[in-house]
Amino acid sequence: MADTAPEHPGPPKARVAIFISGTGTNMAALLYASRLPGAAYEVVLVASNQPAATGLALAQSEGIATFSQPHKGMDRAAHDQVMEAAAIRARADYIILAGYMRILSDEFVRRWHGRMLNIHPSLLPKYRGLDTYQRAIDAGDETAGATVHLVSTELDAGEILGQIAVTVQPGDSADSLARRIRIAEHQLYPQIVARYVARQYDAGWLLAQIRRMALQMPETEERESHGAPAWRTGGKSGKYFAHFADRHHGVPHVALLVKTGGQDELGALIDNDPDAFFRPAYYGASGWVGIILNRPGLDWDQVTYWLQRSWQSAAPKRLSRLFAAASEF
Ligand code: GRF
């Protein structure tokens, strides 16, 4: 029987650029994983500081755009900028380092904070830097492995996103251990990249962000309302200023509900930006607006603005006055 169900497009795929220096087997694992049904990302560029990198030829043969710029004779920041420009031209959302043997300038790393990942062949925080296999063997470790982490200005020290363990066998050499770790890396990296780039659509991750932001407001507590997380201010007889709604009442949105100035403002918000705002069931009648969180390009500054405004309208005078005064400085 033909499947007549309308195709659900799902969230848009994240665009990733992969930087390599050598064989690029991790790049190949990432690329082929991106061809599986339902993949969360697509590879829009493979770039290298080594024009002869075998990984570049492989990417080309698979129809992926490639770029190379030898680093010789260029200072670090200038070379980084050329590589970065290639990623920007390819409209990459993320840069994935896969055996990219360059120390990056701090400015480059800062510009891509939270959007640049690396894989390292050890169970970090053990064995940052080079010779990780031999160091694990020399230390008599029973277990080695690999780590995917965010890139930070300190080498191999960014937030850990995922790890995979590989047993050290009796008689292992650095090479034999490296070969098995490489196979393990190929399982780990695509999975972690997919999970990381999809988090902006994940209700659990979105709730954690909203919770952190809401609880930063003065005298705020979390208290369930109608079975969903919600935040109120002003103590025992306090008022709610934010509700979290995960696909309530048949809408596909993961949303934050906040209080507007009333029906006119609510209507205007939705008319001006129907991709960002909606009228929530029940709450809409009392002037609450829904801000859609699980969408590309969500503006977190706008979320902060509305959380603060809603808090101010719910907070008792003694608190909101203080807050208004503090935010003038
Ligand atoms: C991998 O071992 C990775 O952990 C390290 O560089 C190596 C890259 O290998 N960062 P390949 O080029 O992906 O085969």
mmCIF file of C-alpha atoms and ligand atoms in Angstrom:
data_model
loop_
_atom_site.group_PDB
_atom_site.id
_atom_site.type_symbol
_atom_site.label_atom_id
_atom_site.label_comp_id
_atom_site.label_asym_id
_atom_site.label_seq_id
_atom_site.Cartn_x
_atom_site.Cartn_y
_atom_site.Cartn_z
ATOM 1 C CA MET A 1 0.000 0.000 0.000
ATOM 2 C CA ALA A 2 1.312 3.428 -0.897
ATOM 3 C CA ASP A 3 2.187 5.600 2.024
ATOM 4 C CA THR A 4 -0.162 8.543 1.759
ATOM 5 C CA ALA A 5 0.803 10.191 5.038
ATOM 6 C CA PRO A 6 2.066 13.726 4.372
ATOM 7 C CA GLU A 7 5.800 13.876 4.689
ATOM 8 C CA HIS A 8 6.870 15.610 7.861
ATOM 9 C CA PRO A 9 9.880 17.721 6.957
ATOM 10 C CA GLY A 10 11.356 17.802 10.518
ATOM 11 C CA PRO A 11 13.746 20.505 11.661
ATOM 12 C CA PRO A 12 16.190 21.882 9.082
ATOM 13 C CA LYS A 13 19.600 20.208 8.941
ATOM 14 C CA ALA A 14 22.513 22.010 10.542
ATOM 15 C CA ARG A 15 25.282 22.962 8.107
ATOM 16 C CA VAL A 16 28.714 21.746 9.158
ATOM 17 C CA ALA A 17 32.201 22.452 7.806
ATOM 18 C CA ILE A 18 34.846 19.833 8.614
ATOM 19 C CA PHE A 19 38.515 20.819 8.984
ATOM 20 C CA ILE A 20 41.132 18.106 8.438
ATOM 21 C CA SER A 21 44.879 17.807 7.982
ATOM 22 C CA GLY A 22 45.362 14.167 7.093
ATOM 23 C CA THR A 23 43.595 10.969 6.140
ATOM 24 C CA GLY A 24 40.213 12.258 7.242
ATOM 25 C CA THR A 25 38.701 8.960 8.321
ATOM 26 C CA ASN A 26 36.620 10.754 10.955
ATOM 27 C CA MET A 27 35.500 13.180 8.267
ATOM 28 C CA ALA A 28 34.423 10.199 6.139
ATOM 29 C CA ALA A 29 32.505 8.698 9.088
ATOM 30 C CA LEU A 30 30.754 12.047 9.642
ATOM 31 C CA LEU A 31 29.993 12.432 5.956
ATOM 32 C CA TYR A 32 28.505 8.962 5.480
ATOM 33 C CA ALA A 33 26.480 9.242 8.699
ATOM 34 C CA SER A 34 24.993 12.463 7.292
ATOM 35 C CA ARG A 35 23.562 10.423 4.425
ATOM 36 C CA LEU A 36 21.454 8.234 6.696
ATOM 37 C CA PRO A 37 17.729 8.950 6.807
ATOM 38 C CA GLY A 38 16.815 11.578 9.374
ATOM 39 C CA ALA A 39 20.372 12.920 9.723
ATOM 40 C CA ALA A 40 20.557 16.083 11.817
ATOM 41 C CA TYR A 41 23.354 17.749 9.840
ATOM 42 C CA GLU A 42 24.779 18.019 6.343
ATOM 43 C CA VAL A 43 28.424 18.501 5.389
ATOM 44 C CA VAL A 44 28.734 21.706 3.372
ATOM 45 C CA LEU A 45 32.531 21.972 3.227
ATOM 46 C CA VAL A 46 35.695 19.992 3.901
ATOM 47 C CA ALA A 47 38.690 22.299 4.352
ATOM 48 C CA SER A 48 42.352 21.637 5.020
ATOM 49 C CA ASN A 49 45.693 23.313 5.630
ATOM 50 C CA GLN A 50 47.242 20.486 3.560
ATOM 51 C CA PRO A 51 46.282 20.603 -0.115
ATOM 52 C CA ALA A 52 47.467 16.996 -0.499
ATOM 53 C CA ALA A 53 45.377 15.623 2.385
ATOM 54 C CA THR A 54 43.847 12.364 1.191
ATOM 55 C CA GLY A 55 40.605 13.274 2.925
ATOM 56 C CA LEU A 56 40.164 16.212 0.555
ATOM 57 C CA ALA A 57 40.211 13.942 -2.491
ATOM 58 C CA LEU A 58 37.703 11.634 -0.850
ATOM 59 C CA ALA A 59 35.346 14.510 -0.045
ATOM 60 C CA GLN A 60 35.647 15.796 -3.605
ATOM 61 C CA SER A 61 34.803 12.413 -5.049
ATOM 62 C CA GLU A 62 31.684 12.412 -2.880
ATOM 63 C CA GLY A 63 30.603 15.738 -4.339
ATOM 64 C CA ILE A 64 31.379 17.829 -1.249
ATOM 65 C CA ALA A 65 32.805 21.339 -1.668
ATOM 66 C CA THR A 66 36.461 21.491 -0.603
ATOM 67 C CA PHE A 67 38.950 24.222 0.193
ATOM 68 C CA SER A 68 42.624 24.248 1.087
ATOM 69 C CA GLN A 69 45.107 26.858 2.158
ATOM 70 C CA PRO A 70 48.657 25.860 3.149
ATOM 71 C CA HIS A 71 49.661 27.566 6.386
ATOM 72 C CA LYS A 72 53.317 27.899 5.464
ATOM 73 C CA GLY A 73 54.508 31.502 5.495
ATOM 74 C CA MET A 74 51.291 32.829 7.042
ATOM 75 C CA ASP A 75 50.875 33.917 10.616
ATOM 76 C CA ARG A 76 48.414 31.953 12.676
ATOM 77 C CA ALA A 77 45.600 34.491 12.861
ATOM 78 C CA ALA A 78 45.795 35.230 9.124
ATOM 79 C CA HIS A 79 45.612 31.536 8.237
ATOM 80 C CA ASP A 80 42.723 31.006 10.635
ATOM 81 C CA GLN A 81 40.897 33.882 8.996
ATOM 82 C CA VAL A 82 41.217 32.393 5.522
ATOM 83 C CA MET A 83 39.919 29.035 6.769
ATOM 84 C CA GLU A 84 37.113 30.724 8.674
ATOM 85 C CA ALA A 85 36.143 32.784 5.634
ATOM 86 C CA ALA A 86 35.731 29.542 3.650
ATOM 87 C CA ALA A 87 33.417 28.179 6.366
ATOM 88 C CA ILE A 88 31.398 31.403 6.381
ATOM 89 C CA ARG A 89 31.111 31.392 2.576
ATOM 90 C CA ALA A 90 29.737 27.855 2.833
ATOM 91 C CA ARG A 91 27.212 29.208 5.389
ATOM 92 C CA ALA A 92 28.390 26.709 7.997
ATOM 93 C CA ASP A 93 26.630 26.775 11.370
ATOM 94 C CA TYR A 94 29.343 24.623 12.968
ATOM 95 C CA ILE A 95 33.024 23.845 12.424
ATOM 96 C CA ILE A 96 33.972 20.248 13.177
ATOM 97 C CA LEU A 97 37.682 19.603 13.680
ATOM 98 C CA ALA A 98 38.659 16.086 12.653
ATOM 99 C CA GLY A 99 42.406 15.606 12.852
ATOM 100 C CA TYR A 100 43.040 19.282 12.086
ATOM 101 C CA MET A 101 46.612 19.610 13.283
ATOM 102 C CA ARG A 102 46.715 23.330 13.981
ATOM 103 C CA ILE A 103 46.617 25.296 17.199
ATOM 104 C CA LEU A 104 43.922 27.911 16.663
ATOM 105 C CA SER A 105 44.169 31.588 17.558
ATOM 106 C CA ASP A 106 42.130 32.665 20.584
ATOM 107 C CA GLU A 107 40.074 35.149 18.535
ATOM 108 C CA PHE A 108 38.989 32.437 16.099
ATOM 109 C CA VAL A 109 38.072 30.082 18.943
ATOM 110 C CA ARG A 110 36.087 32.811 20.715
ATOM 111 C CA ARG A 111 34.151 33.718 17.583
ATOM 112 C CA TRP A 112 33.008 30.083 17.238
ATOM 113 C CA HIS A 113 32.459 29.411 20.916
ATOM 114 C CA GLY A 114 29.817 26.688 21.290
ATOM 115 C CA ARG A 115 29.879 26.065 17.526
ATOM 116 C CA MET A 116 33.265 24.332 17.144
ATOM 117 C CA LEU A 117 33.841 20.690 18.164
ATOM 118 C CA ASN A 118 36.938 18.484 18.252
ATOM 119 C CA ILE A 119 37.709 14.808 18.764
ATOM 120 C CA HIS A 120 40.717 13.796 20.841
ATOM 121 C CA PRO A 121 42.125 10.266 21.163
ATOM 122 C CA SER A 122 42.091 9.911 24.955
ATOM 123 C CA LEU A 123 39.627 9.883 27.800
ATOM 124 C CA LEU A 124 40.005 13.560 28.695
ATOM 125 C CA PRO A 125 40.963 15.109 31.052
ATOM 126 C CA LYS A 126 43.686 12.446 30.822
ATOM 127 C CA TYR A 127 46.401 12.980 28.209
ATOM 128 C CA ARG A 128 45.821 16.276 26.506
ATOM 129 C CA GLY A 129 48.129 16.974 23.577
ATOM 130 C CA LEU A 130 50.083 14.359 21.620
ATOM 131 C CA ASP A 131 51.244 10.724 22.090
ATOM 132 C CA THR A 132 48.059 9.804 23.888
ATOM 133 C CA TYR A 133 48.225 6.066 23.004
ATOM 134 C CA GLN A 134 51.785 5.537 24.243
ATOM 135 C CA ARG A 135 51.099 7.555 27.369
ATOM 136 C CA ALA A 136 48.063 5.374 28.194
ATOM 137 C CA ILE A 137 50.131 2.196 27.612
ATOM 138 C CA ASP A 138 53.082 3.488 29.662
ATOM 139 C CA ALA A 139 50.766 4.386 32.525
ATOM 140 C CA GLY A 140 49.424 0.805 32.537
ATOM 141 C CA ASP A 141 45.858 2.034 31.909
ATOM 142 C CA GLU A 142 43.339 -0.742 31.349
ATOM 143 C CA THR A 143 41.105 1.555 29.374
ATOM 144 C CA ALA A 144 41.831 4.192 26.761
ATOM 145 C CA GLY A 145 39.391 5.856 24.375
ATOM 146 C CA ALA A 146 38.303 9.056 22.700
ATOM 147 C CA THR A 147 36.512 12.267 23.665
ATOM 148 C CA VAL A 148 34.425 14.772 21.728
ATOM 149 C CA HIS A 149 34.569 18.234 23.253
ATOM 150 C CA LEU A 150 33.797 21.857 22.543
ATOM 151 C CA VAL A 151 36.861 23.809 21.483
ATOM 152 C CA SER A 152 37.984 26.388 24.030
ATOM 153 C CA THR A 153 41.048 28.613 24.157
ATOM 154 C CA GLU A 154 42.836 26.096 26.403
ATOM 155 C CA LEU A 155 44.015 23.075 24.370
ATOM 156 C CA ASP A 156 41.811 19.937 24.718
ATOM 157 C CA ALA A 157 40.062 21.438 27.747
ATOM 158 C CA GLY A 158 36.611 22.502 26.481
ATOM 159 C CA GLU A 159 33.332 21.053 27.754
ATOM 160 C CA ILE A 160 33.146 17.296 27.212
ATOM 161 C CA LEU A 161 30.191 16.252 25.041
ATOM 162 C CA GLY A 162 30.795 12.510 24.837
ATOM 163 C CA GLN A 163 33.354 9.742 25.363
ATOM 164 C CA ILE A 164 33.919 6.156 24.250
ATOM 165 C CA ALA A 165 36.061 3.570 26.035
ATOM 166 C CA VAL A 166 38.484 1.154 24.332
ATOM 167 C CA THR A 167 40.194 -1.634 26.287
ATOM 168 C CA VAL A 168 44.001 -1.689 26.193
ATOM 169 C CA GLN A 169 45.013 -5.249 25.148
ATOM 170 C CA PRO A 170 48.088 -7.015 26.513
ATOM 171 C CA GLY A 171 50.919 -6.408 24.055
ATOM 172 C CA ASP A 172 49.235 -3.376 22.472
ATOM 173 C CA SER A 173 51.563 -0.988 20.655
ATOM 174 C CA ALA A 174 50.668 2.659 20.157
ATOM 175 C CA ASP A 175 49.712 1.736 16.574
ATOM 176 C CA SER A 176 47.488 -1.214 17.390
ATOM 177 C CA LEU A 177 45.714 0.740 20.120
ATOM 178 C CA ALA A 178 45.357 3.750 17.786
ATOM 179 C CA ARG A 179 43.705 1.556 15.131
ATOM 180 C CA ARG A 180 40.975 0.397 17.529
ATOM 181 C CA ILE A 181 40.477 3.839 18.987
ATOM 182 C CA ARG A 182 40.026 5.162 15.448
ATOM 183 C CA ILE A 183 37.207 2.638 14.843
ATOM 184 C CA ALA A 184 35.593 3.727 18.105
ATOM 185 C CA GLU A 185 35.937 7.392 17.117
ATOM 186 C CA HIS A 186 33.992 6.728 13.940
ATOM 187 C CA GLN A 187 31.044 5.525 16.040
ATOM 188 C CA LEU A 188 31.248 8.342 18.563
ATOM 189 C CA TYR A 189 31.764 11.472 16.493
ATOM 190 C CA PRO A 190 28.719 11.337 14.169
ATOM 191 C CA GLN A 191 26.434 10.499 17.085
ATOM 192 C CA ILE A 192 27.664 13.326 19.290
ATOM 193 C CA VAL A 193 27.641 15.888 16.479
ATOM 194 C CA ALA A 194 24.071 14.897 15.582
ATOM 195 C CA ARG A 195 22.915 15.165 19.181
ATOM 196 C CA TYR A 196 24.680 18.472 19.718
ATOM 197 C CA VAL A 197 23.313 20.231 16.639
ATOM 198 C CA ALA A 198 19.787 18.931 17.348
ATOM 199 C CA ARG A 199 19.692 20.166 20.947
ATOM 200 C CA GLN A 200 18.070 23.460 19.949
ATOM 201 C CA TYR A 201 14.937 21.462 19.070
ATOM 202 C CA ASP A 202 15.084 19.224 22.132
ATOM 203 C CA ALA A 203 12.489 19.995 24.831
ATOM 204 C CA GLY A 204 14.774 18.823 27.666
ATOM 205 C CA TRP A 205 17.615 21.095 26.591
ATOM 206 C CA LEU A 206 15.279 24.038 26.004
ATOM 207 C CA LEU A 207 13.703 23.568 29.444
ATOM 208 C CA ALA A 208 17.154 23.566 31.079
ATOM 209 C CA GLN A 209 17.987 26.912 29.417
ATOM 210 C CA ILE A 210 14.660 28.508 30.379
ATOM 211 C CA ARG A 211 14.923 27.184 33.938
ATOM 212 C CA ARG A 212 18.395 28.669 34.373
ATOM 213 C CA MET A 213 17.261 32.036 33.010
ATOM 214 C CA ALA A 214 14.031 32.147 35.029
ATOM 215 C CA LEU A 215 15.711 31.233 38.299
ATOM 216 C CA GLN A 216 18.188 34.070 37.818
ATOM 217 C CA MET A 217 15.344 36.542 38.380
ATOM 218 C CA PRO A 218 15.099 37.750 42.003
ATOM 219 C CA GLU A 219 12.953 35.770 44.466
ATOM 220 C CA THR A 220 11.841 33.269 41.901
ATOM 221 C CA GLU A 221 10.815 29.680 42.484
ATOM 222 C CA GLU A 222 9.798 26.874 40.182
ATOM 223 C CA ARG A 223 6.371 25.457 40.859
ATOM 224 C CA GLU A 224 4.411 23.176 38.575
ATOM 225 C CA SER A 225 1.262 24.600 37.123
ATOM 226 C CA HIS A 226 -1.245 22.290 35.415
ATOM 227 C CA GLY A 227 1.449 19.617 35.310
ATOM 228 C CA ALA A 228 4.042 21.752 33.495
ATOM 229 C CA PRO A 229 7.126 23.606 34.765
ATOM 230 C CA ALA A 230 6.387 27.216 35.693
ATOM 231 C CA TRP A 231 8.085 30.010 37.640
ATOM 232 C CA ARG A 232 6.667 32.546 40.030
ATOM 233 C CA THR A 233 7.974 35.410 42.090
ATOM 234 C CA GLY A 234 6.977 37.159 45.311
ATOM 235 C CA GLY A 235 6.925 34.332 47.845
ATOM 236 C CA LYS A 236 3.921 32.365 49.080
ATOM 237 C CA SER A 237 1.234 34.519 47.539
ATOM 238 C CA GLY A 238 3.453 35.161 44.515
ATOM 239 C CA LYS A 239 2.378 35.324 40.902
ATOM 240 C CA TYR A 240 3.479 33.276 37.927
ATOM 241 C CA PHE A 241 5.522 35.031 35.243
ATOM 242 C CA ALA A 242 6.540 32.117 32.995
ATOM 243 C CA HIS A 243 5.198 28.734 31.921
ATOM 244 C CA PHE A 244 6.976 26.090 29.854
ATOM 245 C CA ALA A 245 4.777 24.273 27.346
ATOM 246 C CA ASP A 246 5.983 21.168 25.535
ATOM 247 C CA ARG A 247 3.592 20.616 22.626
ATOM 248 C CA HIS A 248 0.460 21.387 24.617
ATOM 249 C CA HIS A 249 -3.040 21.206 23.211
ATOM 250 C CA GLY A 250 -2.003 19.822 19.857
ATOM 251 C CA VAL A 251 0.442 22.587 18.885
ATOM 252 C CA PRO A 252 3.844 21.420 17.592
ATOM 253 C CA HIS A 253 5.687 24.076 19.584
ATOM 254 C CA VAL A 254 7.953 23.841 22.564
ATOM 255 C CA ALA A 255 7.211 27.255 24.011
ATOM 256 C CA LEU A 256 7.694 29.753 26.766
ATOM 257 C CA LEU A 257 4.519 31.535 27.837
ATOM 258 C CA VAL A 258 4.930 35.069 29.184
ATOM 259 C CA LYS A 259 2.574 37.893 30.010
ATOM 260 C CA THR A 260 2.139 40.771 27.550
ATOM 261 C CA GLY A 261 0.522 44.152 28.168
ATOM 262 C CA GLY A 262 -2.834 42.819 26.934
ATOM 263 C CA GLN A 263 -4.792 41.682 23.878
ATOM 264 C CA ASP A 264 -3.598 44.530 21.619
ATOM 265 C CA GLU A 265 0.056 43.844 22.201
ATOM 266 C CA LEU A 266 -0.485 40.090 21.970
ATOM 267 C CA GLY A 267 -2.268 40.451 18.624
ATOM 268 C CA ALA A 268 0.403 42.768 17.244
ATOM 269 C CA LEU A 269 3.223 40.418 18.216
ATOM 270 C CA ILE A 270 1.606 37.505 16.414
ATOM 271 C CA ASP A 271 0.747 39.588 13.326
ATOM 272 C CA ASN A 272 4.292 40.926 13.053
ATOM 273 C CA ASP A 273 6.105 37.646 13.614
ATOM 274 C CA PRO A 274 3.894 34.563 13.370
ATOM 275 C CA ASP A 275 6.993 32.303 13.178
ATOM 276 C CA ALA A 276 8.051 33.432 16.643
ATOM 277 C CA PHE A 277 4.796 34.048 18.552
ATOM 278 C CA PHE A 278 1.417 32.329 18.953
ATOM 279 C CA ARG A 279 -1.686 32.644 21.058
ATOM 280 C CA PRO A 280 -1.619 29.801 23.592
ATOM 281 C CA ALA A 281 -4.791 27.920 24.516
ATOM 282 C CA TYR A 282 -6.464 29.248 27.715
ATOM 283 C CA TYR A 283 -3.581 31.603 28.632
ATOM 284 C CA GLY A 284 -4.056 33.684 25.486
ATOM 285 C CA ALA A 285 -7.386 34.908 26.860
ATOM 286 C CA SER A 286 -5.530 36.621 29.722
ATOM 287 C CA GLY A 287 -2.892 38.234 27.532
ATOM 288 C CA TRP A 288 -0.167 35.606 27.655
ATOM 289 C CA VAL A 289 1.846 35.018 24.501
ATOM 290 C CA GLY A 290 3.692 31.853 23.462
ATOM 291 C CA ILE A 291 7.276 32.273 22.250
ATOM 292 C CA ILE A 292 8.205 29.352 20.016
ATOM 293 C CA LEU A 293 11.537 27.916 21.183
ATOM 294 C CA ASN A 294 12.062 24.913 18.877
ATOM 295 C CA ARG A 295 12.786 26.850 15.705
ATOM 296 C CA PRO A 296 15.903 27.782 13.746
ATOM 297 C CA GLY A 297 17.405 31.169 14.547
ATOM 298 C CA LEU A 298 15.709 31.545 17.944
ATOM 299 C CA ASP A 299 16.700 34.927 19.388
ATOM 300 C CA TRP A 300 17.735 34.293 23.009
ATOM 301 C CA ASP A 301 17.962 38.035 23.691
ATOM 302 C CA GLN A 302 14.285 38.283 22.847
ATOM 303 C CA VAL A 303 13.550 35.416 25.253
ATOM 304 C CA THR A 304 15.503 37.211 28.009
ATOM 305 C CA TYR A 305 13.659 40.459 27.312
ATOM 306 C CA TRP A 306 10.244 38.795 27.647
ATOM 307 C CA LEU A 307 11.177 36.822 30.753
ATOM 308 C CA GLN A 308 12.280 40.048 32.433
ATOM 309 C CA ARG A 309 9.222 42.003 31.343
ATOM 310 C CA SER A 310 6.891 39.280 32.456
ATOM 311 C CA TRP A 311 8.719 38.989 35.782
ATOM 312 C CA GLN A 312 8.412 42.746 36.282
ATOM 313 C CA SER A 313 4.678 42.698 35.754
ATOM 314 C CA ALA A 314 4.250 39.813 38.222
ATOM 315 C CA ALA A 315 6.696 40.910 40.936
ATOM 316 C CA PRO A 316 5.505 42.841 43.975
ATOM 317 C CA LYS A 317 6.389 46.540 43.799
ATOM 318 C CA ARG A 318 9.198 46.308 46.359
ATOM 319 C CA LEU A 319 11.031 43.860 44.065
ATOM 320 C CA SER A 320 10.279 45.277 40.637
ATOM 321 C CA ARG A 321 11.348 48.747 41.779
ATOM 322 C CA LEU A 322 14.699 47.423 42.906
ATOM 323 C CA PHE A 323 15.171 45.535 39.674
ATOM 324 C CA ALA A 324 14.257 48.529 37.512
ATOM 325 C CA ALA A 325 16.758 50.669 39.448
ATOM 326 C CA ALA A 326 19.503 48.024 39.151
ATOM 327 C CA SER A 327 19.071 47.623 35.413
ATOM 328 C CA GLU A 328 19.635 51.361 34.905
ATOM 329 C CA PHE A 329 23.298 50.881 35.845
HETATM 330 C C1 GRF B 1 42.097 11.093 15.310
HETATM 331 O O1 GRF B 1 42.764 10.149 16.057
HETATM 332 C C2 GRF B 1 41.579 12.163 16.195
HETATM 333 O O2 GRF B 1 41.298 11.733 17.491
HETATM 334 C C3 GRF B 1 42.724 13.147 16.237
HETATM 335 O O3 GRF B 1 43.270 13.099 14.948
HETATM 336 C C4 GRF B 1 43.014 11.848 14.371
HETATM 337 C C5 GRF B 1 42.385 12.094 13.030
HETATM 338 O O4 GRF B 1 42.326 10.944 12.253
HETATM 339 N N1 GRF B 1 42.250 14.455 16.633
HETATM 340 P P1 GRF B 1 41.597 10.945 10.840
HETATM 341 O O5 GRF B 1 42.292 11.969 9.962
HETATM 342 O O6 GRF B 1 40.174 11.298 11.088
HETATM 343 O O7 GRF B 1 41.748 9.569 10.312
#
